[in-house]
CSV table of C-alpha atoms in Angstrom, one decimal:
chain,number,residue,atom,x,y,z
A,1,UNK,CA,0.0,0.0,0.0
A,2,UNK,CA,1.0,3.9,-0.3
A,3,UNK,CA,0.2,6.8,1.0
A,4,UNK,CA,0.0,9.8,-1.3
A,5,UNK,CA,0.0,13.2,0.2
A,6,UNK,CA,-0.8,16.5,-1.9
A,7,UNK,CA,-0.8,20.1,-0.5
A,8,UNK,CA,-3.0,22.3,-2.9
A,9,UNK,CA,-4.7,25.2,-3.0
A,10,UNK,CA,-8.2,25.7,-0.5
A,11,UNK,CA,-9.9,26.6,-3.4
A,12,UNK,CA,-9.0,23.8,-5.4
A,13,UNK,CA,-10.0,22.0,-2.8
A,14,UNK,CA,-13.5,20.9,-4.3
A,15,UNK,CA,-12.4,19.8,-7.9
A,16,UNK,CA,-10.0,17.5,-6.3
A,17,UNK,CA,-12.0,15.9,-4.1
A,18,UNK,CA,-14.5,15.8,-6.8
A,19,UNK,CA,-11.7,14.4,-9.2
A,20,UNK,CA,-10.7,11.8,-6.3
A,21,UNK,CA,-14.7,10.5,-5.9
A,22,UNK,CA,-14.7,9.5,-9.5
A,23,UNK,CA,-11.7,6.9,-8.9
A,24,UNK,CA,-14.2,3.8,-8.1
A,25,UNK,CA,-12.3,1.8,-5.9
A,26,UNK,CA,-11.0,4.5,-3.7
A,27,UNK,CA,-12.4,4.3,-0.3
A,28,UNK,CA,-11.5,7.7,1.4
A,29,UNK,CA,-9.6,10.7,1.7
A,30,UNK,CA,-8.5,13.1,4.8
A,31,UNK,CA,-8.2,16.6,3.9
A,32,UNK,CA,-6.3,19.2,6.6
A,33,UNK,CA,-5.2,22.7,6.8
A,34,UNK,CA,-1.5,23.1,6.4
A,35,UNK,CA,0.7,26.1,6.2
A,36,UNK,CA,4.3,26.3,5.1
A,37,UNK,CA,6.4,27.9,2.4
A,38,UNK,CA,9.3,26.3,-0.2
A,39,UNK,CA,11.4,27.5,-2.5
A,40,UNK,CA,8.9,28.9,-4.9
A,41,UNK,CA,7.7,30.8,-1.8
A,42,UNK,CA,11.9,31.8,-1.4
A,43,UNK,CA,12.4,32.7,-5.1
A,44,UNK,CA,9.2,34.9,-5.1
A,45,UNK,CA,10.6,36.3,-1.7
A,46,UNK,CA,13.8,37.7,-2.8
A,47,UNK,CA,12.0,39.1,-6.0
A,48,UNK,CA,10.7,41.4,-4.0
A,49,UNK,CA,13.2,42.2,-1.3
A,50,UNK,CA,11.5,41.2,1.2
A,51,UNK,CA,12.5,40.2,5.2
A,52,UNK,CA,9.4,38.1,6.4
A,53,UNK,CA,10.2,34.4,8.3
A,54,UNK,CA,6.9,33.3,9.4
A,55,UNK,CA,4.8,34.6,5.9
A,56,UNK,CA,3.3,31.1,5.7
A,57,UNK,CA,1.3,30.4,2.5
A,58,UNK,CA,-1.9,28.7,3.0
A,59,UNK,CA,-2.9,24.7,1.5
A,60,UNK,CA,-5.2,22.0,2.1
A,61,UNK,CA,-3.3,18.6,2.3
A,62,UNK,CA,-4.7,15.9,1.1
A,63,UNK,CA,-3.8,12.3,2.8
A,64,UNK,CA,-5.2,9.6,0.5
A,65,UNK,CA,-4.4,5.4,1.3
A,66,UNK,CA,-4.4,3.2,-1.5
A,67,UNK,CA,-3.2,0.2,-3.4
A,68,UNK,CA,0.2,0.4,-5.2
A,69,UNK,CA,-1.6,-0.2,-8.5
A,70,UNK,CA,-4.3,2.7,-7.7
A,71,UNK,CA,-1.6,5.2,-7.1
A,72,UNK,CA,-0.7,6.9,-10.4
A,73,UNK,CA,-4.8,7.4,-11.1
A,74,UNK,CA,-4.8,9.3,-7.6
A,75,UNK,CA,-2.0,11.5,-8.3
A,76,UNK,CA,-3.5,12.1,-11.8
A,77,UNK,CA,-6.7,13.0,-10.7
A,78,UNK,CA,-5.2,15.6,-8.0
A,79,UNK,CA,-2.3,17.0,-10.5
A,80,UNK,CA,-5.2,17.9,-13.0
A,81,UNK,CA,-7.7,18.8,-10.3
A,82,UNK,CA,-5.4,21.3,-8.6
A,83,UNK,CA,-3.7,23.2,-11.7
A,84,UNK,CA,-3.8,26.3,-11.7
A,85,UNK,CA,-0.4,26.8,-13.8
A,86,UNK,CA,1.1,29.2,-11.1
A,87,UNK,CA,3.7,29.1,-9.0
A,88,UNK,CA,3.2,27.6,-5.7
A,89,UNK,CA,0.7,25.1,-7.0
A,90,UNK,CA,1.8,22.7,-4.4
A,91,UNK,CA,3.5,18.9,-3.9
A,92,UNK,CA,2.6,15.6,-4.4
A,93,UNK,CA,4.6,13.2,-2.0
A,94,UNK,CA,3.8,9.4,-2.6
A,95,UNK,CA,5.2,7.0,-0.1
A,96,UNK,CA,5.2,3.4,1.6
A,97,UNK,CA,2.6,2.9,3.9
A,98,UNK,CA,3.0,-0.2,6.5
């Protein structure tokens, strides 16, 4: 089994979890609010000069459990779901799950 996590966007929130409840054999997905920043959030930082540590950008990560052969339709559905083409669109982490 795996465990695929995805940080997106709160308002892409929805179309992913509509995205995920067309994948038939999934059985459920945890959603949670999450803050953070990486280096997009750096890069776009230093464009503009400025000194802030804690400016935290806001997602929604998604925890979704599944069978190894389910796992690249999950991380399909969410990529497409949760495009929005700009920067900071978020991660997708897919691991072992025991």
């Amino acid at each position: 089994m795996k465990v695929v996590h995805a940080y997106v966007r709160p308002h892409k929130v929805d179309e992913v979890a509509l995205a995920l409840r067309q994948l038939p054999e999934l059985t459920g997905v945890s959603a949670s609010t999450a803050r953070g920043w990486g280096h997009a959030k750096q890069e776009a930082e230093k464009a503009h000069h400025e000194d802030r540590v804690s400016d935290f950008d806001e997602y929604t990560r998604i925890e979704v459990c599944c069978l190894d052969p389910m796992v690249d339709g999950v991380v399909d559905a969410i990529q497409t779901a949760a495009f929005t083409g700009l920067l900071g669109d978020g991660k997708i982490f897919v691991s072992p799950l025991e």
